[in-house]
Amino acid sequence: MNQREIEQYLIDFQKREEVPLIERSLKVPLSQKKINVLIGPRRAGKTYYMFQIMQKRMTSGSKKEEVVYLNFESPRLLEVQFKDIKEVVHIHQRLFPTTKKKVLFFDEPQNIKFWENAVRELYDDGFSIFISGSSSKLLSKEIATSLRGRSLSYLILPFSFRELLKQRGIEISSRISSDEKTKILSFLDEYLEFGGFPEVVLEKNKELKMKIIENYFDVVVYKDIVERHGIKDAALVRWLIRSVVSSYGNELSIHKLYLTLKSQGRKITKDELYVYASILGDSFFVFYLPKFSWSVRKKEPVNKVYLCDVGFSRLIEVTKDIGKKMENTVYLELVRNMKPMTEIFFWKNVQKEEVDFVVKEGTKVTQLVQVCQDVDDPVTMNREIKALLKASRELKCKNLSVITQNYKEERYAEWLELKEKIHFVPLWEWLLRQE
C-alpha cells in the first residue's frame, strides 16, 4: 500500500466540492447498530445515495471530517488489501482529527479478498459503516455468516417513475390537472423507452441516452462479469447477455441456448451456461422470477427473466414491444416496494394459463397482478381474466389487478362459476400509487 497515494486520496475527497443530488425515495435508517449495505445494479445511484446520506449528516450538524469514503474501484486504492483498510481509517484520523467516531463509507469492497474481516473488526471497534456494491453477494443472507448477522441490505434500483417525475419538476398530489396528466403520459413514454438510470434521465439528447445505455452494457459485460469472474470468452458472454435480454418478460430456457450454441459448434456445457446465467443475476443485470408453488420441494427450476432497467431492451429490440416494457416496469416497481417477508412469483397452471405476478407476504398471497396493454382485443382480455380468476380461486386471493396502458375501471368479471372484482388501472396511475 502506497501511504502517500492514500493520503492524497483522502485529502482530495475532503476538499471536493459538494455535487447537486437528486433525493431518492428510499429511506435508510441511520442505524449505528447494523452495517448498512446498499446493493443494486451498477450506475443505479448507490454512490450518490451514500453522498446523500453524508450531506444529511452534515445538515444535522456532523462535520465532513467525520466521514471516511473509500471507493475500492479507484486506481489509487487498487493496492489496498483487507489488512490495510483499518490502517487507512487510522491515516484519515491523523489527517483529520475528530473527537467523534468516524462514519465509514465503503464503495465496492467485494473486489478485495476477505474484506468482511476488516469490516467486522471496524464494526466491533464501534464505527458506523455503510457499504455499497453491485454484487448480490453483498446481500444480508449471503454475508450473514462472515458478518454474523450484523448487516441490513437495501436495494437501490434506477429511478422509479415517481423519481423521474420529481427530477422533471412534477410533484404528485391527489389532484392532477389535465395539463399535468398530459406531461405525465409523455414522460411515461420516455421512461418506457429509455428507462430510469439517473445519468440517462438527466441526458436530454436521445442519441446520447442510447450511447450511455450501450456503455453501461459494456461495463456489465467486461467489469462485472468477464473481469470479476475471470471469464476468458468475452464474445460468448456478450452473446449470452444479448440472448437473455431478448428473452425478457419470458421464461428463460438454458436448454434452448445450449442447443443454439451447439449448432454453432461452440463447446460449452449446459452447467456452464447455468453458471453464466447465475452470474448475470449476481450482478443485478437481470432478475429471475420463479414459478409459484406452495411446496418448497416442488419448486421448479423455471424462471422468467426481467431486466434491471427497461432501457437495456433498446439494445435488442427491432420493434417496440410496449406490453413487455410495461410488464418489466411493473415487476421492478413490485420489487422496489417489497416489504420484509415478501416474495414475488409468476403463476402458471397445466393448461399454460398464466398470471404475471403473485405477491406473497409470509404465508399469504396478497396480490395477483396481470399486465395487459391491449384491453380492446376481447380474446386477449378474456384470456387474461380467465387466468386471473383461476389463480384467485387456487391461491385464495381476492386482490386482483390488471395494469393497462390507459383503461380504467373496477368491475366484476366472471368465468363459469368464478366471479371476482377486478381493478383495471392505467400504468401511470398504478406506478404513482406505489409509494
Coordinates of C-alpha atoms in Angstrom, one line a residue:
M1 CA 0.0 0.0 0.0
N2 CA 1.4 3.4 -1.0
Q3 CA 0.7 5.6 2.0
R4 CA 1.3 8.9 0.2
E5 CA -1.1 7.9 -2.5
I6 CA -3.7 7.0 0.2
E7 CA -3.2 10.3 2.0
Q8 CA -3.7 12.3 -1.2
Y9 CA -6.8 10.3 -2.0
L10 CA -8.3 11.1 1.4
I11 CA -7.3 14.8 1.2
D12 CA -8.8 15.1 -2.3
F13 CA -12.2 13.7 -1.1
Q14 CA -12.3 16.1 1.8
K15 CA -11.6 19.1 -0.5
R16 CA -14.0 18.1 -3.2
E17 CA -17.0 20.4 -3.9
E18 CA -20.4 19.1 -3.0
V19 CA -22.3 17.9 -6.0
P20 CA -26.1 18.6 -6.5
L21 CA -28.0 15.5 -5.7
I22 CA -31.5 14.2 -6.6
E23 CA -33.0 12.9 -3.4
R24 CA -34.1 9.3 -3.7
S25 CA -37.3 7.9 -2.3
L26 CA -35.6 5.1 -0.4
K27 CA -35.2 5.8 3.3
V28 CA -32.4 4.1 5.0
P29 CA -32.5 4.4 8.8
L30 CA -29.1 5.7 10.0
S31 CA -28.6 2.8 12.4
Q32 CA -25.3 2.5 14.2
K33 CA -26.3 -1.0 15.4
K34 CA -26.1 -2.5 11.9
I35 CA -23.8 -2.4 8.9
N36 CA -26.0 -0.8 6.2
V37 CA -25.4 -2.4 2.8
L38 CA -26.6 -0.7 -0.4
I39 CA -26.9 -3.2 -3.3
G40 CA -28.2 -2.9 -6.8
P41 CA -27.1 -2.6 -10.5
R42 CA -24.1 -0.6 -11.5
R43 CA -24.8 3.1 -12.1
A44 CA -28.2 2.9 -10.4
G45 CA -27.1 5.6 -7.9
K46 CA -25.7 3.8 -4.9
T47 CA -22.7 6.0 -4.6
Y48 CA -24.7 9.2 -4.9
Y49 CA -27.1 7.8 -2.3
M50 CA -24.2 7.5 0.1
F51 CA -23.3 11.1 -0.7
Q52 CA -26.9 11.9 0.1
I53 CA -26.5 10.3 3.5
M54 CA -23.3 12.2 4.1
Q55 CA -25.0 15.5 3.2
K56 CA -27.9 14.8 5.5
R57 CA -25.5 14.0 8.4
M58 CA -23.7 17.4 7.8
T59 CA -27.1 19.2 7.7
S60 CA -27.8 17.6 11.1
G61 CA -24.6 19.1 12.5
S62 CA -21.9 16.5 11.7
K63 CA -18.6 17.6 10.3
K64 CA -17.2 16.5 6.9
E65 CA -14.0 15.4 8.7
E66 CA -16.0 12.7 10.4
V67 CA -16.6 10.9 7.1
V68 CA -14.3 8.4 5.5
Y69 CA -15.2 7.5 1.9
L70 CA -13.2 4.7 0.1
N71 CA -14.0 3.7 -3.4
F72 CA -12.2 0.4 -3.9
E73 CA -12.5 0.7 -7.7
S74 CA -10.4 3.9 -7.6
P75 CA -7.0 3.2 -9.3
R76 CA -5.4 4.8 -6.2
L77 CA -6.8 2.1 -3.9
L78 CA -6.1 -0.9 -6.1
E79 CA -3.1 -2.0 -3.9
V80 CA -5.2 -1.9 -0.7
Q81 CA -5.8 -5.3 0.8
F82 CA -8.2 -6.2 3.6
K83 CA -5.4 -5.9 6.2
D84 CA -4.8 -2.3 5.1
I85 CA -8.3 -1.0 5.5
K86 CA -8.1 -0.4 9.2
E87 CA -4.8 1.4 8.7
V88 CA -6.4 3.7 6.1
V89 CA -9.0 4.7 8.6
H90 CA -6.2 5.5 11.1
I91 CA -4.5 7.6 8.5
H92 CA -7.7 9.6 8.0
Q93 CA -7.8 10.2 11.8
R94 CA -4.3 11.5 11.7
L95 CA -5.0 13.8 8.8
F96 CA -8.4 15.0 10.0
P97 CA -8.6 14.5 13.8
T98 CA -12.0 14.3 15.3
T99 CA -13.3 13.6 18.8
K100 CA -16.3 11.7 17.4
K101 CA -16.0 8.2 15.9
K102 CA -15.7 8.3 12.1
V103 CA -18.5 7.2 9.8
L104 CA -17.2 4.8 7.2
F105 CA -18.5 4.6 3.6
F106 CA -17.0 1.7 1.5
D107 CA -17.8 1.5 -2.2
E108 CA -17.5 -1.9 -4.0
P109 CA -15.4 -3.6 -1.2
Q110 CA -16.2 -7.0 -2.6
N111 CA -13.3 -6.5 -5.0
I112 CA -11.0 -7.1 -2.1
K113 CA -10.5 -10.6 -0.8
F114 CA -11.6 -11.1 2.9
W115 CA -12.9 -7.5 3.1
E116 CA -15.6 -8.8 5.5
N117 CA -12.8 -9.4 8.1
A118 CA -11.8 -5.8 8.1
V119 CA -15.4 -4.6 8.2
R120 CA -16.2 -6.9 11.1
E121 CA -13.2 -5.5 13.1
L122 CA -14.1 -1.9 12.4
Y123 CA -17.7 -2.6 13.4
D124 CA -16.6 -4.2 16.6
D125 CA -14.5 -1.1 17.3
G126 CA -17.7 1.0 17.2
F127 CA -17.6 2.5 13.8
S128 CA -20.8 3.2 11.8
I129 CA -20.4 1.6 8.4
F130 CA -22.2 2.0 5.0
I131 CA -21.3 -0.4 2.2
S132 CA -22.4 -0.3 -1.5
G133 CA -21.8 -2.8 -4.2
S134 CA -23.1 -4.2 -7.5
S135 CA -23.0 -7.8 -6.5
S136 CA -25.8 -9.8 -4.8
K137 CA -23.0 -11.5 -2.7
L138 CA -23.5 -8.3 -0.5
L139 CA -27.0 -9.4 0.4
S140 CA -27.5 -9.9 4.1
K141 CA -28.3 -13.6 3.6
E142 CA -25.0 -14.1 1.7
I143 CA -22.7 -12.4 4.2
A144 CA -24.6 -13.2 7.4
T145 CA -22.0 -15.9 8.2
S146 CA -19.0 -13.7 7.8
L147 CA -20.6 -10.6 9.4
R148 CA -22.6 -12.7 11.9
G149 CA -26.0 -11.1 11.2
R150 CA -24.7 -7.6 11.7
S151 CA -25.8 -6.2 8.3
L152 CA -29.0 -4.9 6.8
S153 CA -29.4 -4.7 3.0
Y154 CA -31.3 -2.1 0.9
L155 CA -31.8 -2.5 -2.8
I156 CA -31.3 0.6 -5.0
L157 CA -32.6 0.4 -8.5
P158 CA -32.6 3.0 -11.2
F159 CA -35.1 5.9 -10.8
S160 CA -38.7 4.9 -10.3
F161 CA -41.3 6.7 -12.4
R162 CA -42.1 9.0 -9.5
E163 CA -38.5 9.9 -9.1
L164 CA -38.2 10.7 -12.8
L165 CA -41.2 13.0 -12.5
K166 CA -39.6 14.7 -9.5
Q167 CA -36.5 15.3 -11.5
R168 CA -38.7 16.8 -14.2
G169 CA -40.2 19.2 -11.6
I170 CA -43.6 17.4 -11.3
E171 CA -44.8 16.9 -7.7
I172 CA -47.5 14.4 -7.4
S173 CA -50.6 15.3 -5.4
S174 CA -54.1 13.7 -5.0
R175 CA -55.5 16.1 -7.7
I176 CA -53.8 16.1 -11.1
S177 CA -54.7 18.6 -13.7
S178 CA -55.3 17.8 -17.4
D179 CA -52.0 19.6 -18.3
E180 CA -50.1 17.6 -15.7
K181 CA -51.6 14.3 -16.9
T182 CA -50.5 15.1 -20.5
K183 CA -47.0 15.8 -19.2
I184 CA -47.0 12.6 -17.1
L185 CA -48.1 10.4 -20.0
S186 CA -45.3 12.0 -22.2
F187 CA -42.7 11.3 -19.5
L188 CA -44.1 7.7 -19.2
D189 CA -43.4 7.1 -22.9
E190 CA -39.8 8.4 -22.3
Y191 CA -39.5 6.1 -19.2
L192 CA -40.6 3.0 -21.1
E193 CA -38.2 3.8 -24.0
F194 CA -35.0 4.7 -22.1
G195 CA -35.5 3.5 -18.6
G196 CA -34.5 5.2 -15.3
F197 CA -30.7 5.1 -15.0
P198 CA -30.0 8.6 -13.4
E199 CA -27.5 9.6 -16.0
V200 CA -29.8 8.6 -18.8
V201 CA -32.7 10.5 -17.3
L202 CA -30.6 13.6 -16.9
E203 CA -29.4 13.5 -20.5
K204 CA -31.8 15.2 -22.9
N205 CA -30.3 14.1 -26.2
K206 CA -31.8 10.7 -27.3
E207 CA -28.7 9.6 -29.2
L208 CA -26.5 10.3 -26.1
K209 CA -29.0 8.4 -24.0
M210 CA -28.5 5.4 -26.2
K211 CA -24.7 5.7 -26.0
I212 CA -24.9 5.8 -22.2
I213 CA -27.0 2.7 -22.2
E214 CA -24.6 0.9 -24.6
N215 CA -21.7 1.9 -22.4
Y216 CA -23.4 0.5 -19.3
F217 CA -23.9 -2.7 -21.2
D218 CA -20.2 -2.9 -22.0
V219 CA -19.3 -2.2 -18.3
V220 CA -21.5 -5.0 -17.1
V221 CA -20.1 -7.4 -19.7
Y222 CA -16.4 -6.7 -19.0
K223 CA -16.1 -5.3 -15.5
D224 CA -18.9 -7.2 -13.6
I225 CA -18.7 -10.5 -15.5
V226 CA -15.5 -11.1 -17.5
E227 CA -13.0 -9.4 -15.2
R228 CA -14.7 -10.1 -11.8
H229 CA -15.2 -13.8 -12.6
G230 CA -12.1 -14.4 -14.7
I231 CA -14.1 -15.5 -17.8
K232 CA -11.9 -15.8 -20.9
D233 CA -14.5 -15.9 -23.7
A234 CA -15.9 -12.3 -23.6
A235 CA -17.6 -12.8 -27.0
L236 CA -19.6 -15.8 -25.6
V237 CA -20.6 -13.7 -22.6
R238 CA -21.7 -10.9 -24.8
W239 CA -23.8 -13.2 -27.0
L240 CA -25.3 -14.8 -23.9
I241 CA -26.3 -11.5 -22.4
R242 CA -28.0 -10.4 -25.6
S243 CA -29.9 -13.7 -25.7
V244 CA -31.0 -13.3 -22.1
V245 CA -32.1 -9.7 -22.8
S246 CA -34.1 -10.8 -25.8
S247 CA -35.9 -13.2 -23.5
Y248 CA -37.0 -10.6 -21.0
G249 CA -40.6 -11.0 -19.9
N250 CA -40.5 -14.7 -20.8
E251 CA -39.3 -17.9 -19.3
L252 CA -35.5 -18.4 -19.9
S253 CA -34.6 -21.7 -21.5
I254 CA -31.0 -22.6 -20.9
H255 CA -31.6 -25.8 -22.9
K256 CA -32.5 -23.8 -26.0
L257 CA -29.5 -21.6 -25.6
Y258 CA -27.3 -24.7 -25.2
L259 CA -28.8 -26.2 -28.4
T260 CA -28.2 -22.9 -30.3
L261 CA -24.6 -22.8 -29.3
K262 CA -24.1 -26.5 -30.0
S263 CA -25.4 -26.0 -33.6
Q264 CA -22.8 -23.2 -34.0
G265 CA -20.1 -25.6 -33.0
R266 CA -19.4 -23.8 -29.7
K267 CA -18.0 -26.1 -27.0
I268 CA -19.8 -25.3 -23.7
T269 CA -21.7 -27.4 -21.2
K270 CA -25.2 -26.8 -20.0
D271 CA -23.9 -26.4 -16.5
E272 CA -21.5 -23.7 -17.6
L273 CA -24.5 -21.8 -19.1
Y274 CA -26.3 -22.1 -15.8
V275 CA -23.3 -20.6 -14.1
Y276 CA -23.1 -17.7 -16.6
A277 CA -26.9 -17.1 -16.1
S278 CA -26.3 -17.0 -12.4
I279 CA -23.5 -14.5 -12.7
L280 CA -25.9 -12.2 -14.7
G281 CA -28.3 -12.3 -11.7
D282 CA -25.4 -11.8 -9.3
S283 CA -24.5 -8.5 -11.0
F284 CA -28.2 -7.4 -10.8
F285 CA -28.2 -7.0 -14.6
V286 CA -31.3 -9.3 -14.6
F287 CA -33.7 -10.6 -12.1
Y288 CA -35.1 -14.2 -12.2
L289 CA -38.8 -14.7 -11.3
P290 CA -39.6 -18.2 -10.0
K291 CA -42.9 -20.0 -10.7
F292 CA -45.2 -20.2 -7.8
S293 CA -45.7 -23.3 -5.7
W294 CA -46.9 -23.8 -2.2
S295 CA -44.4 -26.7 -1.8
V296 CA -40.7 -25.8 -1.3
R297 CA -39.8 -29.3 -2.6
K298 CA -41.9 -28.9 -5.8
K299 CA -40.5 -25.6 -6.8
E300 CA -39.4 -26.0 -10.4
P301 CA -36.2 -24.6 -12.0
V302 CA -38.3 -22.4 -14.2
N303 CA -37.7 -18.7 -14.2
K304 CA -38.9 -15.7 -16.1
V305 CA -36.3 -13.1 -16.7
Y306 CA -36.6 -9.3 -16.2
L307 CA -34.1 -6.5 -16.9
C308 CA -32.8 -4.3 -14.1
D309 CA -33.9 -1.4 -16.4
V310 CA -36.1 -1.4 -19.5
G311 CA -33.6 0.9 -21.2
F312 CA -31.5 -2.2 -21.9
S313 CA -34.3 -3.6 -24.1
R314 CA -33.3 -1.0 -26.7
L315 CA -30.1 -3.0 -27.4
I316 CA -32.0 -5.9 -28.9
E317 CA -35.5 -4.8 -30.0
V318 CA -36.4 -4.4 -33.6
T319 CA -39.9 -3.1 -32.8
K320 CA -41.1 -1.5 -29.6
D321 CA -43.0 -4.1 -27.5
I322 CA -44.8 -1.7 -25.2
G323 CA -46.6 -4.7 -23.4
K324 CA -43.3 -6.3 -22.4
K325 CA -41.8 -2.9 -21.3
M326 CA -44.9 -2.3 -19.2
E327 CA -44.6 -5.8 -17.6
N328 CA -40.9 -5.3 -16.8
T329 CA -41.7 -1.9 -15.3
V330 CA -44.4 -3.3 -13.1
Y331 CA -42.1 -6.1 -11.9
L332 CA -39.4 -3.6 -10.9
E333 CA -41.9 -1.5 -9.1
L334 CA -43.1 -4.5 -7.1
V335 CA -39.5 -5.3 -6.2
R336 CA -38.8 -1.7 -5.3
N337 CA -41.7 -1.8 -2.8
M338 CA -41.2 -5.2 -1.3
K339 CA -41.7 -5.5 2.4
P340 CA -39.9 -7.9 4.7
M341 CA -41.1 -11.5 4.2
T342 CA -42.4 -10.7 0.8
E343 CA -41.8 -12.8 -2.3
I344 CA -42.8 -12.4 -5.9
F345 CA -43.6 -15.2 -8.3
F346 CA -45.5 -15.9 -11.6
W347 CA -48.3 -18.4 -11.7
K348 CA -48.9 -21.0 -14.4
N349 CA -51.2 -24.0 -14.5
V350 CA -51.1 -27.2 -16.5
Q351 CA -53.3 -25.5 -19.2
K352 CA -50.4 -23.0 -19.6
E353 CA -52.7 -20.2 -18.4
E354 CA -50.6 -17.6 -16.6
V355 CA -50.7 -14.7 -14.2
D356 CA -47.8 -12.3 -14.4
F357 CA -47.2 -11.6 -10.8
V358 CA -48.1 -13.3 -7.5
V359 CA -47.2 -11.3 -4.4
K360 CA -46.9 -13.4 -1.3
E361 CA -46.4 -11.9 2.2
G362 CA -45.4 -14.5 4.7
T363 CA -47.7 -17.5 4.1
K364 CA -50.5 -15.5 2.4
V365 CA -50.9 -14.4 -1.2
T366 CA -51.9 -10.8 -1.1
Q367 CA -51.9 -9.6 -4.7
L368 CA -52.4 -11.0 -8.2
V369 CA -51.4 -8.7 -11.0
Q370 CA -51.8 -9.1 -14.7
V371 CA -50.2 -6.6 -17.2
C372 CA -52.3 -6.2 -20.4
Q373 CA -51.7 -3.4 -22.9
D374 CA -54.4 -4.4 -25.4
V375 CA -57.7 -4.5 -23.5
D376 CA -59.6 -3.8 -26.7
D377 CA -58.9 -7.3 -28.0
P378 CA -61.7 -9.5 -26.5
V379 CA -59.6 -12.7 -27.0
T380 CA -56.6 -11.3 -25.1
M381 CA -58.8 -9.8 -22.4
N382 CA -60.8 -13.0 -21.8
R383 CA -57.5 -15.0 -21.6
E384 CA -56.0 -12.6 -19.0
I385 CA -59.2 -12.5 -16.9
K386 CA -59.7 -16.3 -17.0
A387 CA -56.2 -16.9 -15.8
L388 CA -56.6 -14.3 -13.0
L389 CA -59.9 -15.9 -11.8
K390 CA -58.4 -19.4 -11.8
A391 CA -55.3 -18.2 -9.9
S392 CA -57.6 -16.3 -7.5
R393 CA -59.5 -19.5 -6.6
E394 CA -56.4 -21.7 -6.3
L395 CA -54.4 -19.1 -4.2
K396 CA -57.3 -17.8 -2.2
C397 CA -56.6 -14.2 -3.1
K398 CA -59.3 -11.6 -4.0
N399 CA -57.0 -8.6 -4.6
L400 CA -56.9 -8.7 -8.4
S401 CA -55.5 -6.1 -10.7
V402 CA -55.0 -5.7 -14.4
I403 CA -52.4 -3.0 -15.3
T404 CA -53.4 -1.4 -18.6
Q405 CA -52.0 1.3 -20.9
N406 CA -54.9 3.7 -20.4
Y407 CA -58.1 1.8 -19.5
K408 CA -59.5 2.3 -16.0
E409 CA -62.5 0.5 -14.4
E410 CA -63.5 -1.5 -11.4
R411 CA -65.9 -4.3 -12.2
Y412 CA -66.8 -7.9 -11.5
A413 CA -65.6 -10.5 -14.0
E414 CA -67.0 -14.0 -14.4
W415 CA -65.9 -17.3 -15.9
L416 CA -68.1 -20.3 -15.3
E417 CA -68.8 -20.4 -11.6
L418 CA -66.0 -17.9 -10.8
K419 CA -66.8 -14.3 -10.1
E420 CA -64.5 -11.7 -8.6
K421 CA -63.9 -7.9 -8.6
I422 CA -61.0 -6.8 -10.7
H423 CA -59.3 -3.4 -10.7
F424 CA -58.2 -2.2 -14.1
V425 CA -55.6 0.5 -13.6
P426 CA -53.6 2.6 -16.1
L427 CA -49.8 2.0 -15.7
W428 CA -49.0 5.6 -14.9
E429 CA -51.6 5.8 -12.1
W430 CA -50.6 2.4 -10.7
L431 CA -46.9 3.5 -10.6
L432 CA -47.8 6.7 -8.7
R433 CA -49.8 4.8 -6.1
Q434 CA -47.0 2.6 -5.1
E435 CA -45.1 4.9 -2.7

